[in-house]
mmCIF file with all atom_site columns, C-alpha atoms in Angstrom:
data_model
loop_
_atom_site.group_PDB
_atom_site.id
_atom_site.type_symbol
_atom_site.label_atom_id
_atom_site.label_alt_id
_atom_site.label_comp_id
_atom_site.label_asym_id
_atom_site.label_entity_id
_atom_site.label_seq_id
_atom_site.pdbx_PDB_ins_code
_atom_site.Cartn_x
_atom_site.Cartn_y
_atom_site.Cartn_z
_atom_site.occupancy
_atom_site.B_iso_or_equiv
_atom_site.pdbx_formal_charge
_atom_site.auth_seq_id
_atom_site.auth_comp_id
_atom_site.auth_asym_id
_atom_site.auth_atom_id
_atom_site.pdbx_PDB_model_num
ATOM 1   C CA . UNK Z 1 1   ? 141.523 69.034  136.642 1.00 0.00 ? 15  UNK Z CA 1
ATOM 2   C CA . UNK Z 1 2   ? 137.881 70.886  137.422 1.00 0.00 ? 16  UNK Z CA 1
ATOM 3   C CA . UNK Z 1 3   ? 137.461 71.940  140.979 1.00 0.00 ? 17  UNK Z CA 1
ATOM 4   C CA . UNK Z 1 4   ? 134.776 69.328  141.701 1.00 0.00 ? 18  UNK Z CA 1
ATOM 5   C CA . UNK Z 1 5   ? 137.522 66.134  140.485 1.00 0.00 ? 19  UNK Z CA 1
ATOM 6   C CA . UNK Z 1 6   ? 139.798 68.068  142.401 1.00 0.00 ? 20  UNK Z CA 1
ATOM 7   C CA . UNK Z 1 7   ? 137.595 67.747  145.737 1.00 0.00 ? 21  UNK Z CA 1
ATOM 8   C CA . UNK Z 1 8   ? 136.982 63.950  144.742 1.00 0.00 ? 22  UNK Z CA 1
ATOM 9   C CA . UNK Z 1 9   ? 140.442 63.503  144.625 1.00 0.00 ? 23  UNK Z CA 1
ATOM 10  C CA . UNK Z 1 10  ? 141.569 65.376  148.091 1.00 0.00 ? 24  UNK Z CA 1
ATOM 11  C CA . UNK Z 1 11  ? 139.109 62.839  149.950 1.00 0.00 ? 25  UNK Z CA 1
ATOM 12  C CA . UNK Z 1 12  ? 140.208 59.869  147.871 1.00 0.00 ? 26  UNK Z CA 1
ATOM 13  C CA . UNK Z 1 13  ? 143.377 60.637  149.316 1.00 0.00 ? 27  UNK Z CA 1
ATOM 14  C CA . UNK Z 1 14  ? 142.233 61.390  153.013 1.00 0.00 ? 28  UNK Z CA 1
ATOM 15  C CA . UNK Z 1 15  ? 140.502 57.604  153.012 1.00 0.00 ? 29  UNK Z CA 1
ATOM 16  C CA . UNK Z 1 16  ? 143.610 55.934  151.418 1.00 0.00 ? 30  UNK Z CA 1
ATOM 17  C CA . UNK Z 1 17  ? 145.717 58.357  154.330 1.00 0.00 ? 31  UNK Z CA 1
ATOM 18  C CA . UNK Z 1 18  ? 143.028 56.987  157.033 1.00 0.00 ? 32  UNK Z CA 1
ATOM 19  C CA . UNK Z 1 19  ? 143.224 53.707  155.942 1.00 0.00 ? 33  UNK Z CA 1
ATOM 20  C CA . UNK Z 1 20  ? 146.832 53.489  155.873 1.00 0.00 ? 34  UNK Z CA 1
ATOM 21  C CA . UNK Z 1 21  ? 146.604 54.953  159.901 1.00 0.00 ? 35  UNK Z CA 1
ATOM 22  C CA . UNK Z 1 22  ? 143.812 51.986  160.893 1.00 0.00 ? 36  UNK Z CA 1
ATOM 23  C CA . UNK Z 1 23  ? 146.030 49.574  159.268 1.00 0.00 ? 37  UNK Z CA 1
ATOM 24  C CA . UNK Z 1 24  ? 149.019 50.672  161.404 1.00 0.00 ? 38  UNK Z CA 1
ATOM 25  C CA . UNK Z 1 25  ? 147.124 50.994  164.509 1.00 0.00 ? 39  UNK Z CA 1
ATOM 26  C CA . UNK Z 1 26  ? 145.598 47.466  163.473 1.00 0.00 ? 40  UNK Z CA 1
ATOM 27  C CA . UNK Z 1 27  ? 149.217 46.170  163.251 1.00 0.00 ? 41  UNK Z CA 1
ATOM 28  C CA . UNK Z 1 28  ? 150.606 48.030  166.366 1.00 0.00 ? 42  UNK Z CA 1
ATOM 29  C CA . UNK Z 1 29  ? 147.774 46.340  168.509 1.00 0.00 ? 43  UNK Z CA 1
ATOM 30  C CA . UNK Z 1 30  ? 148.406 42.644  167.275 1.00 0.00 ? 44  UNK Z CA 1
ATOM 31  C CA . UNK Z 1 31  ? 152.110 43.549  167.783 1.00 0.00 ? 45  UNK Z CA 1
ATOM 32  C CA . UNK Z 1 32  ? 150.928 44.599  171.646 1.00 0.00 ? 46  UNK Z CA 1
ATOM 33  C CA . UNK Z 1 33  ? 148.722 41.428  172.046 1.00 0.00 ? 47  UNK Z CA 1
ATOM 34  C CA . UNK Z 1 34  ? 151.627 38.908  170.482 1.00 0.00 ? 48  UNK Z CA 1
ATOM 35  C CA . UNK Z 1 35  ? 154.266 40.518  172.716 1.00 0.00 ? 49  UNK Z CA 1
ATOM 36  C CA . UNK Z 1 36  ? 152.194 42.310  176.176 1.00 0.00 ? 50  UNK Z CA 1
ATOM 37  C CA . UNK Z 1 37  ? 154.722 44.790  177.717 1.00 0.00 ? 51  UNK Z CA 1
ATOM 38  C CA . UNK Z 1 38  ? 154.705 44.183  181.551 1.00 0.00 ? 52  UNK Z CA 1
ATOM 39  C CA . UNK Z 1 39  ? 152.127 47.035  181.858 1.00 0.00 ? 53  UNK Z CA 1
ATOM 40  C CA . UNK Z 1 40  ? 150.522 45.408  179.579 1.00 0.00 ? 54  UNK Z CA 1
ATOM 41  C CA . UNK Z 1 41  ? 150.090 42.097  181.625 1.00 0.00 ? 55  UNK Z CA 1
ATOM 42  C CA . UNK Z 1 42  ? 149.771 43.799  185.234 1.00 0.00 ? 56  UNK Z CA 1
ATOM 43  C CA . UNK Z 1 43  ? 146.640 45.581  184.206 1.00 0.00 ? 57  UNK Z CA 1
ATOM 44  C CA . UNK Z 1 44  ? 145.113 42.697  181.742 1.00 0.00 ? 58  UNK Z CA 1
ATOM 45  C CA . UNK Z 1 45  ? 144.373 44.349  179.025 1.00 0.00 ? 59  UNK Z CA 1
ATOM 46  C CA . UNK Z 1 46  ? 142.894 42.000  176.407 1.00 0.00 ? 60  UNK Z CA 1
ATOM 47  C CA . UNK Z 1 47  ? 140.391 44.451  174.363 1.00 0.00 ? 61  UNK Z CA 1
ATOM 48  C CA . UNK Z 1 48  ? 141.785 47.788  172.244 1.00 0.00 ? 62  UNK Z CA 1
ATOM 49  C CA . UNK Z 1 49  ? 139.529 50.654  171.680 1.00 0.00 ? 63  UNK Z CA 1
ATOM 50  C CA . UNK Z 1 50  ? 138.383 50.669  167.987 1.00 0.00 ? 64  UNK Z CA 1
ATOM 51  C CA . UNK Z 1 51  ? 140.273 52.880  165.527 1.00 0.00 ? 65  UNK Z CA 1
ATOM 52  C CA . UNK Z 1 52  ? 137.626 55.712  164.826 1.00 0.00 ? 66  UNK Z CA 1
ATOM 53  C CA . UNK Z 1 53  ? 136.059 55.292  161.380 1.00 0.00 ? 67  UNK Z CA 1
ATOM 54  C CA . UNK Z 1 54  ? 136.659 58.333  158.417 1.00 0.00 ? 68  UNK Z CA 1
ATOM 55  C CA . UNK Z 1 55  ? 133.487 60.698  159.134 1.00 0.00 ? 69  UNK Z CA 1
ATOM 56  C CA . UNK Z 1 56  ? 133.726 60.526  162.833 1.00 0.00 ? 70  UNK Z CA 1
ATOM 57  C CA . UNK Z 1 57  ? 134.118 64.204  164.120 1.00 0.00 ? 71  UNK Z CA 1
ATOM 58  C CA . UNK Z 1 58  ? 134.919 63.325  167.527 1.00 0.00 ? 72  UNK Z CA 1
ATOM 59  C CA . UNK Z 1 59  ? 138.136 61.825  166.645 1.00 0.00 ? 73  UNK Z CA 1
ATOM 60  C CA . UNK Z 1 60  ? 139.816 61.815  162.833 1.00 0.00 ? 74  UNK Z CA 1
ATOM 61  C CA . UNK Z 1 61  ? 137.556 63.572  161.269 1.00 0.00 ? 75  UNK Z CA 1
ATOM 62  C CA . UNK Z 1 62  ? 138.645 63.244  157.836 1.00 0.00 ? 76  UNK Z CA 1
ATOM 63  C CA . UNK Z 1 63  ? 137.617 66.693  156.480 1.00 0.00 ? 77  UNK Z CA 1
ATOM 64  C CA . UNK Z 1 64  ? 137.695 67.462  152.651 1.00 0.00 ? 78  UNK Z CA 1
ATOM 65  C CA . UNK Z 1 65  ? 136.773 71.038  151.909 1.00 0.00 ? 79  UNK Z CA 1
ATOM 66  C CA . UNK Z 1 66  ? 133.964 72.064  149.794 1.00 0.00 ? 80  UNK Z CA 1
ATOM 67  C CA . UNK Z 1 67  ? 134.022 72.311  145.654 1.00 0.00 ? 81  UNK Z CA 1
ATOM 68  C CA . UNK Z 1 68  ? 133.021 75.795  146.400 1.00 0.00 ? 82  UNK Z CA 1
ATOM 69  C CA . UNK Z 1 69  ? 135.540 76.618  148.791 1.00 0.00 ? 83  UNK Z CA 1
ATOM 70  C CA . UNK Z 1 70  ? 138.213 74.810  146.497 1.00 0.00 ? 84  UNK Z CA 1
ATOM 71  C CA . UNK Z 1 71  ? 137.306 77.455  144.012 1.00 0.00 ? 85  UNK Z CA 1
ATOM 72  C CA . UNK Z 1 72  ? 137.212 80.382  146.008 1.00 0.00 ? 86  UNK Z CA 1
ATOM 73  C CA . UNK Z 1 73  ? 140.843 79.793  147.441 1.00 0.00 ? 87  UNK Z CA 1
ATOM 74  C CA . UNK Z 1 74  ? 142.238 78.667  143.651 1.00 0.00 ? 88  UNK Z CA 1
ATOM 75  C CA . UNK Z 1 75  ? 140.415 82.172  142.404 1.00 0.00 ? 89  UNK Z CA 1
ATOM 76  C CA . UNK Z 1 76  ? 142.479 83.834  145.499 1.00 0.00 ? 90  UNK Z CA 1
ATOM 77  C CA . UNK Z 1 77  ? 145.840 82.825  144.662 1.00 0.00 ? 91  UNK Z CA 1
ATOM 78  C CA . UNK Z 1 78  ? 145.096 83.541  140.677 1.00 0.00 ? 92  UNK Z CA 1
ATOM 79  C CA . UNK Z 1 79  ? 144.250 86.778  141.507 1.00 0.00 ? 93  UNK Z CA 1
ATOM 80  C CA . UNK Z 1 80  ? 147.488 87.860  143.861 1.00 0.00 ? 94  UNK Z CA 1
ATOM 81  C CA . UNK Z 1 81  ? 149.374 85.871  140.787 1.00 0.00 ? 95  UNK Z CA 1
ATOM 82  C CA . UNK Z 1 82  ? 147.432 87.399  138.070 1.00 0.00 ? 96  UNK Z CA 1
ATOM 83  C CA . UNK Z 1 83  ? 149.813 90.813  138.336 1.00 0.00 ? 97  UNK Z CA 1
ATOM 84  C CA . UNK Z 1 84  ? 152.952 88.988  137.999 1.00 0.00 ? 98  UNK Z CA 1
ATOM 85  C CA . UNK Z 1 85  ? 151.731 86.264  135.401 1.00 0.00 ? 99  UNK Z CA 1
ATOM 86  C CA . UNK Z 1 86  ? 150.872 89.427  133.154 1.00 0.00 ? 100 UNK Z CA 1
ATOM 87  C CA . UNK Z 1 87  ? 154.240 91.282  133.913 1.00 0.00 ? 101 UNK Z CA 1
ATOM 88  C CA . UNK Z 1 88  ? 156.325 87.751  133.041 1.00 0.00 ? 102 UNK Z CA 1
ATOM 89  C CA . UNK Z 1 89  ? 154.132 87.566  129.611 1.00 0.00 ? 103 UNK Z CA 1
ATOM 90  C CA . UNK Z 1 90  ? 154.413 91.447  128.588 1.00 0.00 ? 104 UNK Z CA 1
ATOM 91  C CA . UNK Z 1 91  ? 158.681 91.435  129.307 1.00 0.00 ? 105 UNK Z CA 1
ATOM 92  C CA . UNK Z 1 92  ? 160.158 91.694  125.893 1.00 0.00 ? 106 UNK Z CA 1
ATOM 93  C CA . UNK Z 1 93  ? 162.555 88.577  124.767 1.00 0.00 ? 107 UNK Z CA 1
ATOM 94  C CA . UNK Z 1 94  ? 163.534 87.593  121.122 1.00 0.00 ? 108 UNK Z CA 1
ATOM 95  C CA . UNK Z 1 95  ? 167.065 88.039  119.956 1.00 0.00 ? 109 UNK Z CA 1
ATOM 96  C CA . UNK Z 1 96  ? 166.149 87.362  116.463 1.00 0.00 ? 110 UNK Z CA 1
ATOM 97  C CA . UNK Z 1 97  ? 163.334 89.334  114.280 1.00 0.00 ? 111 UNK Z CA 1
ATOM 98  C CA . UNK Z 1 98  ? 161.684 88.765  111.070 1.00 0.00 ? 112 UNK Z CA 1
ATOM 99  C CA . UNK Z 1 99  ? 159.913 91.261  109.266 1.00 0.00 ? 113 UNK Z CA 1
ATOM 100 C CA . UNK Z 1 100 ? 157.424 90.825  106.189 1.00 0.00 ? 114 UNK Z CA 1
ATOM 101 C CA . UNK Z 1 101 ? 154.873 92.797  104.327 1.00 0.00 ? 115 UNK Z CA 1
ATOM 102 C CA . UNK Z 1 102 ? 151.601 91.270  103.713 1.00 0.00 ? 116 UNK Z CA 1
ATOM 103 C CA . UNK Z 1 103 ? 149.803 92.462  100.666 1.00 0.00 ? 117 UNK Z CA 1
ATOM 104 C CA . UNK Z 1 104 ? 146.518 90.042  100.537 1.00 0.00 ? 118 UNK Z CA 1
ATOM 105 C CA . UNK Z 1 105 ? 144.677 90.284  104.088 1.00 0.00 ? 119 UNK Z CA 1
ATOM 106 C CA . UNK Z 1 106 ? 144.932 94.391  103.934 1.00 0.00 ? 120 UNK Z CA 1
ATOM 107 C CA . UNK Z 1 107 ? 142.733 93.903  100.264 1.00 0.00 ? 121 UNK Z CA 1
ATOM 108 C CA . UNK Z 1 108 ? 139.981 93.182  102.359 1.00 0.00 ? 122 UNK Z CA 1
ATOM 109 C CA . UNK Z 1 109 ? 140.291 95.536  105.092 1.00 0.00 ? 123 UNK Z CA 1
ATOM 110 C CA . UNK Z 1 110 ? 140.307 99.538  105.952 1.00 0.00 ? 124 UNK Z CA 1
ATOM 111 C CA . UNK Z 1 111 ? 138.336 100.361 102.314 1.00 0.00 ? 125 UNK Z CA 1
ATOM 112 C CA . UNK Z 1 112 ? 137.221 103.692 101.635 1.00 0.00 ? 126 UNK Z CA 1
ATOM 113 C CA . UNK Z 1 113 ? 135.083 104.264 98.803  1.00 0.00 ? 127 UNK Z CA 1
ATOM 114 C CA . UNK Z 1 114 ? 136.280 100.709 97.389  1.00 0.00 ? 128 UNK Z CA 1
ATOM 115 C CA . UNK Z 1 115 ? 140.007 101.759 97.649  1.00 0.00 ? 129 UNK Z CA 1
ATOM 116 C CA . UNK Z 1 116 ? 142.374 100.303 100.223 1.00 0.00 ? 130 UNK Z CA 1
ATOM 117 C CA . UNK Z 1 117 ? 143.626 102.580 102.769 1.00 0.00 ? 131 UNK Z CA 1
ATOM 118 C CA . UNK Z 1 118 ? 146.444 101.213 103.285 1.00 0.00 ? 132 UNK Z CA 1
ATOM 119 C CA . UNK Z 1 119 ? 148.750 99.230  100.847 1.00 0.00 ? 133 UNK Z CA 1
ATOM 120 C CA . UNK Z 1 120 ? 150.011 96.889  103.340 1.00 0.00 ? 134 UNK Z CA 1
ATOM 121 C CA . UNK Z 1 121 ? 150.299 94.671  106.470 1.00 0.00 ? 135 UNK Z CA 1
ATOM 122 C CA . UNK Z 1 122 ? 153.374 95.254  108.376 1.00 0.00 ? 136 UNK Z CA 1
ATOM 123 C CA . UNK Z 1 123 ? 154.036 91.775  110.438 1.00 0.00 ? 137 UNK Z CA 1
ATOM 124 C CA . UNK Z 1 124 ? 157.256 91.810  113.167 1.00 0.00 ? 138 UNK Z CA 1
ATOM 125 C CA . UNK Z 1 125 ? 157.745 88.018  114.337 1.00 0.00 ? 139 UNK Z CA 1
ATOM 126 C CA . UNK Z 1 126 ? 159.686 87.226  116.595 1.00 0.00 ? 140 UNK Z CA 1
ATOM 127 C CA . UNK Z 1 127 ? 161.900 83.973  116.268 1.00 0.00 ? 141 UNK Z CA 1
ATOM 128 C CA . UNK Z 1 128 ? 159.490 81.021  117.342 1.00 0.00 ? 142 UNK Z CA 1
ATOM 129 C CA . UNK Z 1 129 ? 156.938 82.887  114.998 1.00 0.00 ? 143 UNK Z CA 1
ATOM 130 C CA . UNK Z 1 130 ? 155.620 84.998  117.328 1.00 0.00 ? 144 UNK Z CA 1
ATOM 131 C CA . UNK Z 1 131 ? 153.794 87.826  116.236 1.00 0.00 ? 145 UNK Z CA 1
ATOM 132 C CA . UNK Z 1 132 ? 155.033 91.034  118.420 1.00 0.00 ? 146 UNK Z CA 1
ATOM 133 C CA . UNK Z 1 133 ? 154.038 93.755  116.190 1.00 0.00 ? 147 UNK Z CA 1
ATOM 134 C CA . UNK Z 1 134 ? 151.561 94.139  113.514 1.00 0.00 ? 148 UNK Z CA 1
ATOM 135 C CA . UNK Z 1 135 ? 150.452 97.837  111.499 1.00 0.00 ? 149 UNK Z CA 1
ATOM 136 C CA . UNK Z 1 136 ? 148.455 98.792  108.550 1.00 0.00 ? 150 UNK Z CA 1
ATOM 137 C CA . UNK Z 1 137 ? 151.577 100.292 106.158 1.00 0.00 ? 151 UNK Z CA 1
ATOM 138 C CA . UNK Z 1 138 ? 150.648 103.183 103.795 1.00 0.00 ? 152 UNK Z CA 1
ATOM 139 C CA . UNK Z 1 139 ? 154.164 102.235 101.652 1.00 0.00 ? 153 UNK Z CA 1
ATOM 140 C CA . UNK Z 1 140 ? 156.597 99.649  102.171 1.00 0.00 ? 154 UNK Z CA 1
ATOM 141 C CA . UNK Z 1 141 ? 158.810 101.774 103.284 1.00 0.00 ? 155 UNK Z CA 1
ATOM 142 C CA . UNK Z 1 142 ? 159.731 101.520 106.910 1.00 0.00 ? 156 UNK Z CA 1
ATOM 143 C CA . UNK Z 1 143 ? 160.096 105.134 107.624 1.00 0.00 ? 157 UNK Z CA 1
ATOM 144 C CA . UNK Z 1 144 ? 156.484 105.351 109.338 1.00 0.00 ? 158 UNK Z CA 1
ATOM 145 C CA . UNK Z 1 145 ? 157.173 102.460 111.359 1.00 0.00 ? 159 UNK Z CA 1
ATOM 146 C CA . UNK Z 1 146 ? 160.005 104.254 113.479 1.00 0.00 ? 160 UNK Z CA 1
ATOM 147 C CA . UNK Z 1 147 ? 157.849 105.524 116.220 1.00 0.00 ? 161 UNK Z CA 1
ATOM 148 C CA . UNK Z 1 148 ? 156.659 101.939 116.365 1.00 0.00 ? 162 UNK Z CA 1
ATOM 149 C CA . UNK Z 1 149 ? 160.329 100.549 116.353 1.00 0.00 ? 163 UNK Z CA 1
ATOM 150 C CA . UNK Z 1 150 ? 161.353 103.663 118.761 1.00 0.00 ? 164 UNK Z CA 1
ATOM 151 C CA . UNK Z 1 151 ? 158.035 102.398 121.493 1.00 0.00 ? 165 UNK Z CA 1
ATOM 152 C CA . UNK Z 1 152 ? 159.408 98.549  120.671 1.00 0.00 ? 166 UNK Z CA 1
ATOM 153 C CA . UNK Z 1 153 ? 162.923 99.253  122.118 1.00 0.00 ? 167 UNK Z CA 1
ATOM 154 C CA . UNK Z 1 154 ? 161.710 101.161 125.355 1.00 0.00 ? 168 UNK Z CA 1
ATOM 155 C CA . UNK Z 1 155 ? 160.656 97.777  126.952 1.00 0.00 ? 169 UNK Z CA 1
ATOM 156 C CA . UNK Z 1 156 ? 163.685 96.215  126.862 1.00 0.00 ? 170 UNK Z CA 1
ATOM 157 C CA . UNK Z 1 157 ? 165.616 98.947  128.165 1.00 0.00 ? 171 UNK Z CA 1
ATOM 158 C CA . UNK Z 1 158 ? 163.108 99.117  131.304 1.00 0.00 ? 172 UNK Z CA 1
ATOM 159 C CA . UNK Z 1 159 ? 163.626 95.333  131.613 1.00 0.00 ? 173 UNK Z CA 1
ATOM 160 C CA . UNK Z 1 160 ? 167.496 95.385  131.108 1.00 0.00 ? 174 UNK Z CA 1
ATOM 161 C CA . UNK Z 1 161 ? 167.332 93.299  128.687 1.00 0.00 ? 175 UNK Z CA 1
ATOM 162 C CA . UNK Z 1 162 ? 169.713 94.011  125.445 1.00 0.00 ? 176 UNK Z CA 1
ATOM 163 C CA . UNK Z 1 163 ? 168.196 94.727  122.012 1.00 0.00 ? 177 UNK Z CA 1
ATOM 164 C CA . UNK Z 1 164 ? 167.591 92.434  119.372 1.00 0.00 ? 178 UNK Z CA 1
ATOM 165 C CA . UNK Z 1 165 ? 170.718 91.247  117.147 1.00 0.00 ? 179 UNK Z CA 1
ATOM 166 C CA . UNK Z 1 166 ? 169.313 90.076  114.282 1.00 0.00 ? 180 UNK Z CA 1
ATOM 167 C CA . UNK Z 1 167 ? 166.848 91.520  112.273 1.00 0.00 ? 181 UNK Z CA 1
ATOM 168 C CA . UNK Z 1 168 ? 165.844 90.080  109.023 1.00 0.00 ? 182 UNK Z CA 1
ATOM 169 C CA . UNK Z 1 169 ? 163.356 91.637  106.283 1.00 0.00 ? 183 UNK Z CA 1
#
């Protein structure tokens, strides 16, 4: 919901709120002339001041805030949640791990002098497929990819978390 629907919305609700009030008040004062309390009938009152329409200042004043003001406070509150929304999507989680070597997309990548660089793409999924690592592999051996295993593990030791259990190539 846009920030303008979202204004349209907050006043839709104020009316339906004030409404519900005047309709109340409305009841309460046919309740009061049906059944006068003794006050009531020692002063003779007959006539009920008006329940105060929506835009009136002086009384309800059914304010809705501004579109632009709507968006200032919603950018606000992302941006004091924007640290921890980042920190909750960078923790490490995954028990299980799939590794694969891709051999077609790194064809048409990292050429020099129409020879490929690299033989291979080195993809680390996690279970829901994932994607939590990906490198260019000069083999398909997984001895150069130990610094990148080593720098994997680090955040879930900072996080407490325990290390994968499964790993499947």
């Amino acid at each position: 919901m846009g920030v303008k629907r979202f204004q349209h919305t907050l006043r839709e609700l104020h009316t339906l709120r004030h409404d519900r009030l005047e309709l109340q008040y409305l009841n309460a004062m046919n309740y009061r002339h049906a059944k006068p309390t003794i006050a009531d009938t020692l002063r003779n009152v007959n006539q009920h001041a008006p329940f105060p329409p929506f835009d009136d200042k002086k009384s309800y004043a059914g304010f809705v805030p501004a579109a632009a003001y709507l968006r200032w406070v919603h950018t606000t509150i992302l941006d004091g949640l924007r640290p921890l929304m980042s920190k909750q999507m960078m923790t490490p989680d995954g028990q299980i791990f799939k590794s694969d070597h891709s051999f077609k997309i790194i064809k048409k990548l990292a050429k020099v002098t129409e020879a490929s660089e690299f033989c291979a793409l080195y993809s680390f999924c996690k279970e829901y497929k994932e994607i939590h690592m990906q490198r260019p592999a000069p083999t398909k051996s997984l001895t150069h990819l130990q610094t990148s295993f080593q720098g994997m593990a680090r955040p879930y030791r900072l996080c407490g978390h325990k290390l994968p259990e499964v790993f499947i190539h």
